[in-house]
Structure formats: C-alpha cells, structure tokens
Tab-separated table of C-alpha atoms in Angstrom:
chain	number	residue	atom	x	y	z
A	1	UNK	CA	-21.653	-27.098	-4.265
A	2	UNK	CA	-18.447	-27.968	-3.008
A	3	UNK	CA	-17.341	-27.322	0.736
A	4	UNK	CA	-13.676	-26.938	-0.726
A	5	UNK	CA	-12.341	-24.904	-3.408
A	6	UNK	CA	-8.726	-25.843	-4.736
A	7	UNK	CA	-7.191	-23.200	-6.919
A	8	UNK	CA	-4.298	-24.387	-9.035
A	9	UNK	CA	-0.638	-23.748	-8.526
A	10	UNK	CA	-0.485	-20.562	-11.091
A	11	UNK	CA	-2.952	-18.569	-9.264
A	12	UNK	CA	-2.163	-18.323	-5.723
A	13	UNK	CA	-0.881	-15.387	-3.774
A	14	UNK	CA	1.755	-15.638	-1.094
A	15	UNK	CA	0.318	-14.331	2.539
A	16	UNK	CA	2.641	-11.591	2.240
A	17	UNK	CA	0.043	-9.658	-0.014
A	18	UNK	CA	-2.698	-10.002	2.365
A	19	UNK	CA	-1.325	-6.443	4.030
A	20	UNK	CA	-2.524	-4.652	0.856
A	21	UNK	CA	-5.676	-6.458	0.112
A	22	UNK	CA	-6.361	-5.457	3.572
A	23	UNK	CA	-5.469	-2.142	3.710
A	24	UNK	CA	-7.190	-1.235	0.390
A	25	UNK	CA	-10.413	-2.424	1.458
A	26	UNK	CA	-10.428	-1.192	4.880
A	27	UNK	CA	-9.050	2.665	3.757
A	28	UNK	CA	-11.679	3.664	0.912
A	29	UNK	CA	-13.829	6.488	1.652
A	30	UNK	CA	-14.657	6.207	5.090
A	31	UNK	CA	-12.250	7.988	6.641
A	32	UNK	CA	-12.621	10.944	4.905
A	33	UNK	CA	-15.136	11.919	6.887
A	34	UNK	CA	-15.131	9.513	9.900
A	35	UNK	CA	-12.951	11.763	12.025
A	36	UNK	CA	-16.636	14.131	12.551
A	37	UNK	CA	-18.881	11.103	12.683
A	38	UNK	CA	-16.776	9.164	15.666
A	39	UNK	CA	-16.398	12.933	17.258
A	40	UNK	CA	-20.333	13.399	17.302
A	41	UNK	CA	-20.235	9.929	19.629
A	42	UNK	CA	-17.239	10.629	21.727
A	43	UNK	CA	-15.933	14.339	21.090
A	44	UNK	CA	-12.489	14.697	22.113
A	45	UNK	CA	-12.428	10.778	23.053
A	46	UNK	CA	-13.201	9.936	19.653
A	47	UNK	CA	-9.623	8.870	19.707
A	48	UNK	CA	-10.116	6.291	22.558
A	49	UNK	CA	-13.530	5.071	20.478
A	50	UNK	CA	-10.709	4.172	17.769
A	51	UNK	CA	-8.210	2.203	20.169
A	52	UNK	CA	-10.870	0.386	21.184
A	53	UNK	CA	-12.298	-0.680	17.894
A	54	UNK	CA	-8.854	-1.503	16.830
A	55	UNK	CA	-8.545	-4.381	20.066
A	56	UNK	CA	-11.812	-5.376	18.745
A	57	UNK	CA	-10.826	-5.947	15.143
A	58	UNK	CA	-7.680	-7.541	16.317
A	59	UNK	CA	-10.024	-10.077	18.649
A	60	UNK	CA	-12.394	-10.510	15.336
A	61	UNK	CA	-9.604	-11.698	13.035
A	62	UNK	CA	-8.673	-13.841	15.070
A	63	UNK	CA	-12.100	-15.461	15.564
A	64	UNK	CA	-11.754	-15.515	11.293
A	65	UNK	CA	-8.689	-17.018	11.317
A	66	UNK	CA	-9.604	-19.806	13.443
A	67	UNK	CA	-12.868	-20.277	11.379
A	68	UNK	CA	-10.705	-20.715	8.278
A	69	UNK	CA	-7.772	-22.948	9.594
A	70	UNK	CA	-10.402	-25.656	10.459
A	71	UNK	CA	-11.127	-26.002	6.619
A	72	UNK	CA	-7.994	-26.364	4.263
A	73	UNK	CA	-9.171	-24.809	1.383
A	74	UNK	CA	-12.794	-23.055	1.740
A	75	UNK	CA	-13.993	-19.727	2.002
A	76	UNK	CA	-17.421	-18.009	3.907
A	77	UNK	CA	-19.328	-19.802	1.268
A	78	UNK	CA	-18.519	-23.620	1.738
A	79	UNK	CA	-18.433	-22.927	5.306
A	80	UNK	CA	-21.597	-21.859	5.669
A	81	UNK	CA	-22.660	-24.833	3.329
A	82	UNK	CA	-21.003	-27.126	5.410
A	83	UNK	CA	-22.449	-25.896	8.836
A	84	UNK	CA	-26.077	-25.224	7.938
A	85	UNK	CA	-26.594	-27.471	4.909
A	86	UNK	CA	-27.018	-26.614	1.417
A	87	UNK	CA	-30.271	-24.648	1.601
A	88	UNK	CA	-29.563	-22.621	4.341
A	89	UNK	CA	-26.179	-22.130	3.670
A	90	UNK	CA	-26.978	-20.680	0.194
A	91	UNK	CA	-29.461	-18.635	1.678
A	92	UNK	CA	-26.479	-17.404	4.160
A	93	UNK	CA	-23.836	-16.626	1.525
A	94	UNK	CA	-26.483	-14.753	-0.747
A	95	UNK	CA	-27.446	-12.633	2.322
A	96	UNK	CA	-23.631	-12.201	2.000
A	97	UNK	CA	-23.358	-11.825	-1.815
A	98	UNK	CA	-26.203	-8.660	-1.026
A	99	UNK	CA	-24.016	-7.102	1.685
A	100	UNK	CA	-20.861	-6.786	-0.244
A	101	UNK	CA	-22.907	-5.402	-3.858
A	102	UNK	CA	-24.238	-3.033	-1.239
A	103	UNK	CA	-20.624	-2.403	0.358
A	104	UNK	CA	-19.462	-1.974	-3.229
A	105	UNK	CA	-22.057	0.824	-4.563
A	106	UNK	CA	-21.847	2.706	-1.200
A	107	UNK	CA	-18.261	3.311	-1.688
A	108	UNK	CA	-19.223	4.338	-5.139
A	109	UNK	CA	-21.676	6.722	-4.349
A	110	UNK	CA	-19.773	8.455	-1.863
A	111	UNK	CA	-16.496	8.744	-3.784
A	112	UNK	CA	-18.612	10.263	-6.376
A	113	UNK	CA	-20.317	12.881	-4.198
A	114	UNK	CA	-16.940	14.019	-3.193
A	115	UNK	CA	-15.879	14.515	-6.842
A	116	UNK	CA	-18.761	16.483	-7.935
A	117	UNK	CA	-18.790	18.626	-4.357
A	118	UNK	CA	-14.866	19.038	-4.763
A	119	UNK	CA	-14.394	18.827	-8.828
A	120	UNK	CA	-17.234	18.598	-10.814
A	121	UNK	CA	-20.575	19.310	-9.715
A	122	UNK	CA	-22.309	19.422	-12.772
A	123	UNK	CA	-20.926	16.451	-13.956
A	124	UNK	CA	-23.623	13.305	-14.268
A	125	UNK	CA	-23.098	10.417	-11.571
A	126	UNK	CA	-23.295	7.894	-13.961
A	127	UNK	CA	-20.531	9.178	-16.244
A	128	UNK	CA	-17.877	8.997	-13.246
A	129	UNK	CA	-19.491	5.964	-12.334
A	130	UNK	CA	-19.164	3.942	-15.175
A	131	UNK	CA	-15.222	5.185	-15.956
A	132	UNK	CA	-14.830	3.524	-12.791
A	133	UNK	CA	-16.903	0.337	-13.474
A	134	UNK	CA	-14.714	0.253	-16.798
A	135	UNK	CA	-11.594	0.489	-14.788
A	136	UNK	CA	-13.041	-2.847	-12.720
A	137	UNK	CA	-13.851	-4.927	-15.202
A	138	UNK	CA	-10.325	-4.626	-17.235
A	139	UNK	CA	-8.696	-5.027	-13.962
A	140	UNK	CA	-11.053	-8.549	-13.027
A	141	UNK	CA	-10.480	-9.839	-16.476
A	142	UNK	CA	-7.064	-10.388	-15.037
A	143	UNK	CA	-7.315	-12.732	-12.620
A	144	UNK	CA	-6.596	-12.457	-9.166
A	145	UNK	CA	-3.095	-11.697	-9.321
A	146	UNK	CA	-3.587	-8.710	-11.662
A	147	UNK	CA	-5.792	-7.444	-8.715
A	148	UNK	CA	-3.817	-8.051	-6.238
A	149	UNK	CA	-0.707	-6.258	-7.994
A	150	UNK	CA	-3.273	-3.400	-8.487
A	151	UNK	CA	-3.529	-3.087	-4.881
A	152	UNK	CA	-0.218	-3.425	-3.951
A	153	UNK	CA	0.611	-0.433	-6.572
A	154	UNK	CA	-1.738	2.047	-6.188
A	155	UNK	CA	-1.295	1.579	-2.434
A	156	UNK	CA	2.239	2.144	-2.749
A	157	UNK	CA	1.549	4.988	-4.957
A	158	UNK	CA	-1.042	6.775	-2.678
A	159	UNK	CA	0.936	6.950	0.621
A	160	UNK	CA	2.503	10.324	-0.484
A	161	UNK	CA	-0.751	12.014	0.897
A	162	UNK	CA	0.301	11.791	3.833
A	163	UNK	CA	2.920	14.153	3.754
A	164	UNK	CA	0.226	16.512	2.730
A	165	UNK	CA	-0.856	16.610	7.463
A	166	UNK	CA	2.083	18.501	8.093
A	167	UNK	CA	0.630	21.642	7.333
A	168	UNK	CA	-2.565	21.085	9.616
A	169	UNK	CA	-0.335	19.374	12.251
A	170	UNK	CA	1.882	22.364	12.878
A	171	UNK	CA	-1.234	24.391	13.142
A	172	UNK	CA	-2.740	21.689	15.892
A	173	UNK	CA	-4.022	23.243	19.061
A	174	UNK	CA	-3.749	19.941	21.471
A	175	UNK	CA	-6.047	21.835	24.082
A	176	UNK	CA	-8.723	20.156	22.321
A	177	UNK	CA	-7.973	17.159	22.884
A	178	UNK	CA	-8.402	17.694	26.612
A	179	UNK	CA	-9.869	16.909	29.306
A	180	UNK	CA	-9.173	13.198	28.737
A	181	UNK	CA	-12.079	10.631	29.372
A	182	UNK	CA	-14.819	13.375	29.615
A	183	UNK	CA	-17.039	10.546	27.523
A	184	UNK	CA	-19.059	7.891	29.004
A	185	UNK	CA	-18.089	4.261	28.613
A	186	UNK	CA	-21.557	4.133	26.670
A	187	UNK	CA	-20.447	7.292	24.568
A	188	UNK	CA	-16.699	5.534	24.081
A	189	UNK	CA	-18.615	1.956	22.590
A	190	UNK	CA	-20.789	4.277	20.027
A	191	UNK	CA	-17.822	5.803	18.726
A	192	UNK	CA	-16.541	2.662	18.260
A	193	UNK	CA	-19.325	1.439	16.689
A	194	UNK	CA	-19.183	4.637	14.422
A	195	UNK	CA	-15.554	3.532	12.909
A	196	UNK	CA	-17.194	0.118	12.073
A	197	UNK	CA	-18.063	1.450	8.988
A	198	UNK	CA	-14.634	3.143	7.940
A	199	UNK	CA	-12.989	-0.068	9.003
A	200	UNK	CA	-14.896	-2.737	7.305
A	201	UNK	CA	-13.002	-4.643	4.695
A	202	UNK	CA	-11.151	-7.071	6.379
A	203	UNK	CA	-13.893	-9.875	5.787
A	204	UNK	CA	-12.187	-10.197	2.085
A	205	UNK	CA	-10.031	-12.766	4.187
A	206	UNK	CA	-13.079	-15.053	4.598
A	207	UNK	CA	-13.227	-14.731	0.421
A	208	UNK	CA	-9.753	-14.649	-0.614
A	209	UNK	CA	-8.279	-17.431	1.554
A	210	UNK	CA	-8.299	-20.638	-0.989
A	211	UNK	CA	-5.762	-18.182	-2.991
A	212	UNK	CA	-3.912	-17.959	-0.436
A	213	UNK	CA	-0.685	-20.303	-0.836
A	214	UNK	CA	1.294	-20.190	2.442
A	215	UNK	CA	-1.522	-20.486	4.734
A	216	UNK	CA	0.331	-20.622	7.810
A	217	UNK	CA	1.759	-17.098	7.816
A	218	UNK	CA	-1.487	-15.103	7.083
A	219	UNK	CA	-1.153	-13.917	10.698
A	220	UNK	CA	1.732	-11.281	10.673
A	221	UNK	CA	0.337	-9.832	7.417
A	222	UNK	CA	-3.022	-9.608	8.728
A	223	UNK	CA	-2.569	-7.928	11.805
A	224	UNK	CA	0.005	-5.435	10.194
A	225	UNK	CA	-2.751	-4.707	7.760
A	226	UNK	CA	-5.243	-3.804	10.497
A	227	UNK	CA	-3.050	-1.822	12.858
A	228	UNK	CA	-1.850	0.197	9.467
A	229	UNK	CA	-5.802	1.142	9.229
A	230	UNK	CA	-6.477	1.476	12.511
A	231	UNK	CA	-3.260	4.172	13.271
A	232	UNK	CA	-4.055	6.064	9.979
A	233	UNK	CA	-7.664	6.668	10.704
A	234	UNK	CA	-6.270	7.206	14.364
A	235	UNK	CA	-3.660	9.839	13.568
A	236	UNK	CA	-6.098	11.712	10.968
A	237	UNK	CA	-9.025	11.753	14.115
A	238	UNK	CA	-6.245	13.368	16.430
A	239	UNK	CA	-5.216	15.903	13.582
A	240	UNK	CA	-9.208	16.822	12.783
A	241	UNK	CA	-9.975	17.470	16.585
A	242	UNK	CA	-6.703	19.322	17.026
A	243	UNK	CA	-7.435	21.590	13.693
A	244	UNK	CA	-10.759	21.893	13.929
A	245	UNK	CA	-12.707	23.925	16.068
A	246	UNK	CA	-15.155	21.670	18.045
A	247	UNK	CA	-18.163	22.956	16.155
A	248	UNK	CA	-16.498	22.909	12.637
A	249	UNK	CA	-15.355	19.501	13.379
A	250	UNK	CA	-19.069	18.463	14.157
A	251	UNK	CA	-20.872	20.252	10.996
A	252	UNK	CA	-17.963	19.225	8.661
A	253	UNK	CA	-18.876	16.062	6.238
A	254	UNK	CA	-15.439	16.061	4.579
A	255	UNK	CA	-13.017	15.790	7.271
A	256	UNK	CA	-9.706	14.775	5.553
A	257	UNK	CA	-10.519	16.192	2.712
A	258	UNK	CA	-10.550	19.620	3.777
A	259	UNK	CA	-7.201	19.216	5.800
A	260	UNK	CA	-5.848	19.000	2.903
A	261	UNK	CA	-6.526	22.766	1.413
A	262	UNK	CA	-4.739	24.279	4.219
A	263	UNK	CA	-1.705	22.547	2.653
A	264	UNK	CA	-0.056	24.857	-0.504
A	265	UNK	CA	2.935	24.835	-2.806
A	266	UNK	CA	3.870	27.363	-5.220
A	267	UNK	CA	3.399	25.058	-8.283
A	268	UNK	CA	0.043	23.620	-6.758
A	269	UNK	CA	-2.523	26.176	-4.877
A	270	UNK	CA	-5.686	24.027	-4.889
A	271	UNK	CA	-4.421	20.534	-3.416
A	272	UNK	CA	-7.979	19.395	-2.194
A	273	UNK	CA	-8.303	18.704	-6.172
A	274	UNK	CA	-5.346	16.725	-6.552
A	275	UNK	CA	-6.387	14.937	-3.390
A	276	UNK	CA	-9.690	14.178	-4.785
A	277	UNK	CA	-8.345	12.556	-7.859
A	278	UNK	CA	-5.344	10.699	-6.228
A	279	UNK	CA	-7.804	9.348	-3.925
A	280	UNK	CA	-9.351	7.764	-6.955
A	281	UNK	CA	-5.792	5.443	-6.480
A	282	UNK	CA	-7.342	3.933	-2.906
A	283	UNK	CA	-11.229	3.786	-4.371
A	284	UNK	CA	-10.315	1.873	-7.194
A	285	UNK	CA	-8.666	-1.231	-5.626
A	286	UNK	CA	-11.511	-1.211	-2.776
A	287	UNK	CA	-14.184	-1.315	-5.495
A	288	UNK	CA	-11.974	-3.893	-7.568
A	289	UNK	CA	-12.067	-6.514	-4.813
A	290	UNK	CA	-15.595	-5.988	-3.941
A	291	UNK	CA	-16.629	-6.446	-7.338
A	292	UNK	CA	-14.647	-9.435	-7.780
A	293	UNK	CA	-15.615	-10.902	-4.108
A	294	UNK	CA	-19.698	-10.471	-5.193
A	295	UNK	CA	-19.643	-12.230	-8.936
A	296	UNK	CA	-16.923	-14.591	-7.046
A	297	UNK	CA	-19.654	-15.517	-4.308
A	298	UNK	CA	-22.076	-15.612	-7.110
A	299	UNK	CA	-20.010	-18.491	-9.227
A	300	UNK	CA	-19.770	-20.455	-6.072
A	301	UNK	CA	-23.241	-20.518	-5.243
A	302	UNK	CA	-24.856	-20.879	-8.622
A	303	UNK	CA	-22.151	-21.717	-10.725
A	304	UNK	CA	-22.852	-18.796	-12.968
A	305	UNK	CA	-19.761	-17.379	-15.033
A	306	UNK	CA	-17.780	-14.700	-12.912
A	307	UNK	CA	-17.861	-12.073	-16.526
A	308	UNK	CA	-21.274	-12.742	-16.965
A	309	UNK	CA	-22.477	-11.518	-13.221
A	310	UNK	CA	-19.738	-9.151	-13.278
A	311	UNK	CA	-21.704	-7.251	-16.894
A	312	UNK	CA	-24.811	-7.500	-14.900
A	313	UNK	CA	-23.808	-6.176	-11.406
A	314	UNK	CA	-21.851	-3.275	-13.452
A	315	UNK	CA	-25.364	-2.478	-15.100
A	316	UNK	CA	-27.654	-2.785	-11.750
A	317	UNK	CA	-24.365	-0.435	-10.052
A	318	UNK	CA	-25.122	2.188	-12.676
A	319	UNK	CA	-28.906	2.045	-13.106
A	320	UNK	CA	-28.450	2.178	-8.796
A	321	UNK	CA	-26.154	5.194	-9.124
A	322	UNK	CA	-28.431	6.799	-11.582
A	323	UNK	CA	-31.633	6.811	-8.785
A	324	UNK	CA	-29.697	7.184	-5.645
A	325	UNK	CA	-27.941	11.139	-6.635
A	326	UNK	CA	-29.162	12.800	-3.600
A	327	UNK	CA	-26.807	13.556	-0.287
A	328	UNK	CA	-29.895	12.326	2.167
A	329	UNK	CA	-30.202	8.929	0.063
A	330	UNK	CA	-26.671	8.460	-0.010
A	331	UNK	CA	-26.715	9.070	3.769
A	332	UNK	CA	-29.601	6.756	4.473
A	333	UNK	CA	-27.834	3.804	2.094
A	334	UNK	CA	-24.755	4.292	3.719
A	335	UNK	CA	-25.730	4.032	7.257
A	336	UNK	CA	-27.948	0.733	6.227
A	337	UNK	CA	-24.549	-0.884	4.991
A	338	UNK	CA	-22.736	0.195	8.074
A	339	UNK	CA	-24.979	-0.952	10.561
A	340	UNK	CA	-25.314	-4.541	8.561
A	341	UNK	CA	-21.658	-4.657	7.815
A	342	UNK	CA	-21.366	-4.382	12.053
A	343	UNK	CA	-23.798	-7.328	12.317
A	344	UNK	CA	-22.575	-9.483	9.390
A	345	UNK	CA	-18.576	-9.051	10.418
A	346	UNK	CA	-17.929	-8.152	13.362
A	347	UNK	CA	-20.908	-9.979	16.101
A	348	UNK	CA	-21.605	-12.819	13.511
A	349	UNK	CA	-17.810	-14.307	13.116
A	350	UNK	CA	-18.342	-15.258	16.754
A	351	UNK	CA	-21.622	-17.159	16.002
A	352	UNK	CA	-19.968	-18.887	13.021
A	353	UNK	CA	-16.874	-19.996	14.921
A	354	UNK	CA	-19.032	-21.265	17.895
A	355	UNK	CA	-21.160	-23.668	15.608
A	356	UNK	CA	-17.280	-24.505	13.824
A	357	UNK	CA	-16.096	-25.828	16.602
A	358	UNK	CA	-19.231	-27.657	18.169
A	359	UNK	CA	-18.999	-29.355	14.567
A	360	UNK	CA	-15.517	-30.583	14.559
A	361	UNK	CA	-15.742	-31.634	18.325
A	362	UNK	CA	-18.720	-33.934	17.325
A	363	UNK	CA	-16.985	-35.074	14.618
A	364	UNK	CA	-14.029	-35.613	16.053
A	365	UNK	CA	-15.831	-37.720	19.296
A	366	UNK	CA	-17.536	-39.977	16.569
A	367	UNK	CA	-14.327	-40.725	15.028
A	368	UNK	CA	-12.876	-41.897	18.318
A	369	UNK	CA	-16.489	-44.073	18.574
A	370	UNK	CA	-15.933	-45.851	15.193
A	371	UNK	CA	-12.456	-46.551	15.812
C-alpha cells in the first residue's frame, strides 16, 4: 500500500468546499435531539457544555491539520501505514473503516425512526432505507466532485429551516436559563462529552485531504465549518431550554423537531412533516460521504473496487436496518458509536500527532547524521 495517494488534476476540490463537507457531516441527526441529551448532563448549562466542546474541536483540528501537513498527499490510512507499519497500520485503518460503516447506519437508523414516529409509522425500515441507499450510490457513481456539489446544494437549500425558530423564540422564557453556572465542572465536561456525538464528522478531513488542491488554505474553511456547527447546535440548545419546560425538555427525544410544530402558516398547518422530509436534504449528504469515506478506506487498504464494496456495504446497511427496528437497539447502537467516535477522533488525534512528530524528528536528526 502506498503511504501517498496522488489524485489527478480533474478531480480535486478547492479548500473552499471543505465548509460544506464539514458542515454536512457534522449537522445530520444529532442535533435533533441533542439539545435534551446535553441538558440531562448540565441542565441550564448545557449551553456552556457546548462552548466548551466547540474550544475543544477547534484545539482537535488543529492537532489534524498538523498531522496532515507533515505528509503531502496522504490521508488516515497511509499515515497510519507509515507510523505503525503495514500490519498494524491496516489493522488501524480497518478499526477505522468499522467506525465510520457504524457512523453511517446510525445516522440511518435514527433518521428513519424519526420518519416513521413523525410520517409513517407503518411504513417498513428497509423500504426508506434502501430509497436512501439508492440515492447514495447514484450520487458516488459520480465522483467526488458530484458529492461535493451535492453537499454544497442541499446545504444551501436546507438553511431556510431556520427561519422556522422564530416562532419558539418569541415564546422563550430566558428565566430558564438561570441561575448561571449552577453545574459542576464535572457536570459541564459530561455535557460536553454528550455533544461529541452530534458533532462528529469533521474527521472526513483526515479522508478527503489528497482531493484537496490548495492545501494551504484548508484552515479558514475549516474552522468556519466548525464554528457554523457548533453556534447552530448552540442557538437550538438555548431555544429548547428557553421553550421547554425543564421536565419536557428532559423526557423529550425529538428536541428540534418538535420546535418546529409550534411554527404555522395558513397554507402549511403541520410543519413538523415538512421538516421531517426537508431534513432528508442534510441526511443525505452526511450518509453520502460516509458511504463514500468506508468503500474509499476499503480500496486503499485492500485494493478492492470502490462499486463493488459500495453494493456490499449497501446490502449489510439494509440486512442491519432490517434487525436493528427497535427504539432501545437503536439507542444502545447509537451510544456505542458515540462513545467510540469520542475515542477514535477526538483523544486519539493527539496520540497520532505525538508519534508524527517523534517520527519526522528522528528522521530529520538522521538526515543531518548522513550528511
């Protein structure tokens, strides 16, 4: 396998994109109900929990950006390769290659729960499933830069939602947000720690980077991308605790969502439907880049054809969405890829980057020996 991975001319990105990839990773289906999970850490605080994860992310990139500026054209895969050796490295990136497929039918199997709690409950998971899958494969048969204009569409598309919290912000009572620092710096870190799963995305960077064509301005785009997240899962937290009463807020499992229905227009009454379905513009892009990230990691590894993994993972995401159809499993599988998403991106980048530079140190001292 080969530590570097040069991608022609025609099918780079410029850096500029890396905002969208970003943010339609990071803002799938998390935050529709993180606003009650982070509260059930931090209560009113759960807004300080957020701020604090953000610094965090912002200190993690940059760990990841370092990591990748010491290689000029690798990704998570040759890295690890070139650190550990071949064995272990393989054994490192298919650890890897598992975490995102996992990453990839969580987000499936929530966004599906919401349609048939909100939509259609009768209607069979693997039906909505595989019109998704469908909708994945067409767009990965494009290349990268059909996926990447994906992204950068439906994101722009999707943004109107927003205009949809003005009805639950004029109805904010900003008592409950008070008193300020009641939680425990203990209580502040777990809710923190609770946002890691609505936040994860941003290790795409480690993946997508050999695309990228003007490496030396991935930084603006980056950190834009993560302070977008960070304030929009932010401002929806402040609205929930505001809106909510503190022991709806607790019980509720569909946070955002249900802001949403207090929201009405004479042509529209039921908006959390619309919602639902427009979400279906921000799931579709996250579980397009996962996708393509796994069979990518896959065709490094092994060298096995990107459309050939990509037909099998679509068949082990449906036979996987067929068994897991229960709210406690999807619970359970959910909170296993959060807690190893915390452990794989956000305390191992700091491992990585330690052995990085104790590698080019001793590489660069027995350069200056030979000459």
């Amino acid at each position: 396998m080969k530590i570097t991975n040069v991608i022609a001319p025609g099918k780079r990105i410029r850096a500029f994109y890396l905002f969208f990839i970003i943010c339609t990773v990071q803002l799938g289906v998390g935050i529709m109900g993180a606003p009650s999970y982070i509260f059930g850490y931090a209560r009113q605080d759960a807004w300080i929990s957020i701020l604090i994860a953000g610094l965090a992310l912002i200190l993690i990139l940059s760990v990841i950006i370092y990591i990748l500026s010491q290689y000029e054209n690798s990704d998570i895969f040759g890295i690890q390769v070139d650190i550990f050796g071949t064995f272990i490295g393989k054994v490192l990136g298919s650890i890897y290659i598992i975490y995102l497929a996992m990453a990839l039918l969580s987000v499936m199997l929530t966004y599906i729960e919401v349609v048939q709690v909100f939509i259609r409950p009768t209607m069979p998971s693997y039906v909505i499933g595989g019109l998704i899958l469908l909708l994945v494969i067409y767009c990965i048969w494009g290349g990268v830069k059909v996926i990447v204009g994906v992204a950068f569409l439906f994101f722009v598309l999707s943004q109107w939602l927003l205009i949809l919290l003005y009805d639950p912000i004029l109805r904010m009572d900003w008592s409950h947000l008070l008193p300020v620092l009641d939680a425990s710096l203990i209580e502040l870190l777990k809710g923190a720690k609770a946002s890691s799963y609505t936040l994860l995305g941003f290790e795409i960077l480690f993946i997508i980077y050999p695309y990228i064509d003007n490496k030396k301005e991935i930084k603006l785009p980056v950190f834009l991308a993560i302070i977008y997240s960070v304030s929009t899962l932010l401002i929806t937290t402040i609205i929930s605790i505001g809106y909510y009463s503190l022991e709806n807020l607790r019980d509720s499992e569909w946070t955002v969502i249900t802001l949403f229905k207090s929201a009405s227009f004479s042509f529209a009454e039921r908006l959390d439907y619309i919602v639902v379905m427009e979400w279906m513009m921000i799931v579709v892009p996250n579980n397009i880049f996962l996708a393509w990230a796994t069979t990518y990691g896959i065709k490094r590894l092994y060298n096995i054809q990107q459309r050939r993994s990509l037909y099998i993972l679509c068949i082990l995401l449906l036979v996987s969405i067929s068994i897991l159809k229960y709210d406690y499993m999807i619970l359970q599988f959910t909170t296993i890829v959060g807690n190893m998403g915390f452990w794989i991106n956000c305390v191992y980048p700091f491992i990585l980057a330690t052995l990085v530079f104790l590698k080019k140190k001793r590489s660069k001292h027995k350069g200056m020996n030979t000459t």
